[in-house]
Each structure stands twice: as C-alpha cells, then as structure tokens.
Amino acid sequence: MPSKYVTKNLLPDEKLVKVFDDTSLFDKTCLVLTNQRLFGWRESVNDFSWRAKSIKNVTVETSFFSKSKGTVTITGPYNKKVAFRSDDVTRDRDLIISTLKLKI
C-alpha cells in the first residue's frame, strides 16, 4: 500500500506500476514506480521524486544464499541512493529500466 504522500501526489495521467515497500526498524521506506517516475517517502530522506532523466543507475546485489533475492539500488540526482529488498532482483531491475525507458 503506498503512503498518503504518494497517493496525493500522483499526476492525473500517472499510473502506479509497482509498489516497493521496504520497512525496517531503523529506516521506513515507501518506494513507488509509476509510468513516469520513481518516487516515494523515506524516513531518513523525506519525500523524493525522480524522473527517468535524473536516474543514473539501477544495480542489484544478490543474497549470499540466493541468486534471485537481494537488494536493488537506484542512484538518482546528486548521487543520492535508495534501495529496497526484492525476492527477484533481476525482474524488479528490468521492470524499472523498461517502464521508465532508461538507457543504462
């Protein structure tokens, strides 16, 4: 479920593609992929919204125990990073790249 910040700030022609919701004890995160941008709310960073042009890289780091599970890290403007845990890092990375038509 996306945060209230996300639902209130969707543009009229913007559609939710996937909600990456990673909550831990130290850093709560709501990360959303739409057909136009990646945005959300992060306790330590506050609100952010990155259009495709501002995303520099999407990388994956697999778990020691599993080749599909791990962390997806998105590098945005000013080298800021946001990461989320995934059960299928390759699928999620490819979804972000194809949805936003990134040339990485």
XYZ file of C-alpha atoms in Angstrom:
104
model
C 0.000 0.000 0.000
C 1.535 3.335 -0.993
C 1.839 6.139 1.528
C -0.573 9.077 1.586
C 2.206 11.231 0.115
C 2.288 9.010 -2.956
C -1.464 8.759 -3.482
C -1.959 12.516 -3.061
C 0.846 13.395 -5.483
C 0.050 11.200 -8.465
C -0.358 13.274 -11.602
C -3.673 12.971 -13.490
C -2.121 10.851 -16.278
C 0.207 8.897 -13.979
C -0.406 5.224 -13.193
C 1.059 3.066 -10.450
C 3.114 0.224 -11.871
C 4.526 -1.351 -8.711
C 4.882 -0.527 -5.041
C 8.202 -1.490 -3.487
C 7.561 -1.240 0.214
C 10.502 -1.971 2.451
C 10.014 -1.239 6.113
C 12.602 -1.922 8.773
C 13.066 -0.812 12.335
C 15.638 1.873 11.506
C 14.560 3.291 8.156
C 10.980 3.177 6.894
C 10.548 3.425 3.139
C 7.709 3.578 0.656
C 9.036 3.408 -2.896
C 6.721 3.506 -5.902
C 7.288 3.019 -9.608
C 4.846 4.792 -11.907
C 4.746 5.028 -15.672
C 6.588 8.398 -15.410
C 8.862 8.378 -12.364
C 10.163 6.698 -9.257
C 9.066 8.352 -6.072
C 8.099 7.867 -2.504
C 8.787 8.644 1.089
C 11.767 7.663 3.152
C 12.095 8.486 6.830
C 15.778 9.478 6.619
C 15.499 11.394 3.302
C 11.890 12.664 3.338
C 9.928 12.828 0.089
C 11.587 12.326 -3.273
C 10.562 12.142 -6.907
C 12.959 11.123 -9.680
C 12.016 11.367 -13.321
C 13.694 8.988 -15.760
C 16.217 11.648 -16.850
C 17.553 12.007 -13.313
C 18.109 8.286 -12.638
C 21.778 7.461 -13.146
C 21.908 3.745 -12.423
C 19.978 0.697 -11.209
C 22.117 -2.016 -9.637
C 21.430 -5.300 -7.903
C 23.199 -7.151 -5.146
C 22.157 -10.754 -4.662
C 21.964 -12.544 -1.371
C 24.700 -14.985 -0.385
C 22.075 -17.729 -0.080
C 20.000 -16.967 -3.184
C 20.785 -15.740 -6.686
C 17.343 -14.150 -7.120
C 16.801 -12.474 -3.734
C 18.724 -9.391 -2.690
C 18.776 -5.615 -2.889
C 18.004 -3.272 -5.780
C 19.706 0.123 -5.518
C 18.651 3.130 -7.595
C 21.065 6.036 -7.947
C 19.341 9.337 -8.580
C 20.295 13.001 -8.796
C 23.289 14.257 -6.822
C 24.352 10.626 -6.306
C 21.515 10.027 -3.835
C 20.565 6.381 -3.465
C 17.506 4.478 -2.420
C 17.427 0.708 -2.030
C 14.819 -1.943 -1.415
C 14.838 -5.673 -0.798
C 13.476 -7.886 -3.523
C 12.565 -11.536 -3.996
C 13.558 -11.271 -7.672
C 16.179 -8.562 -8.174
C 16.578 -9.130 -11.921
C 12.842 -8.863 -12.585
C 12.490 -5.702 -10.488
C 15.575 -4.048 -12.028
C 14.341 -4.850 -15.541
C 10.850 -3.572 -14.692
C 12.260 -0.208 -13.575
C 14.504 0.094 -16.641
C 11.782 -0.884 -19.141
C 8.961 1.140 -17.543
C 10.993 4.358 -17.441
C 12.785 3.548 -20.735
C 16.188 4.079 -19.123
C 19.325 3.847 -21.249
C 21.696 2.444 -18.674
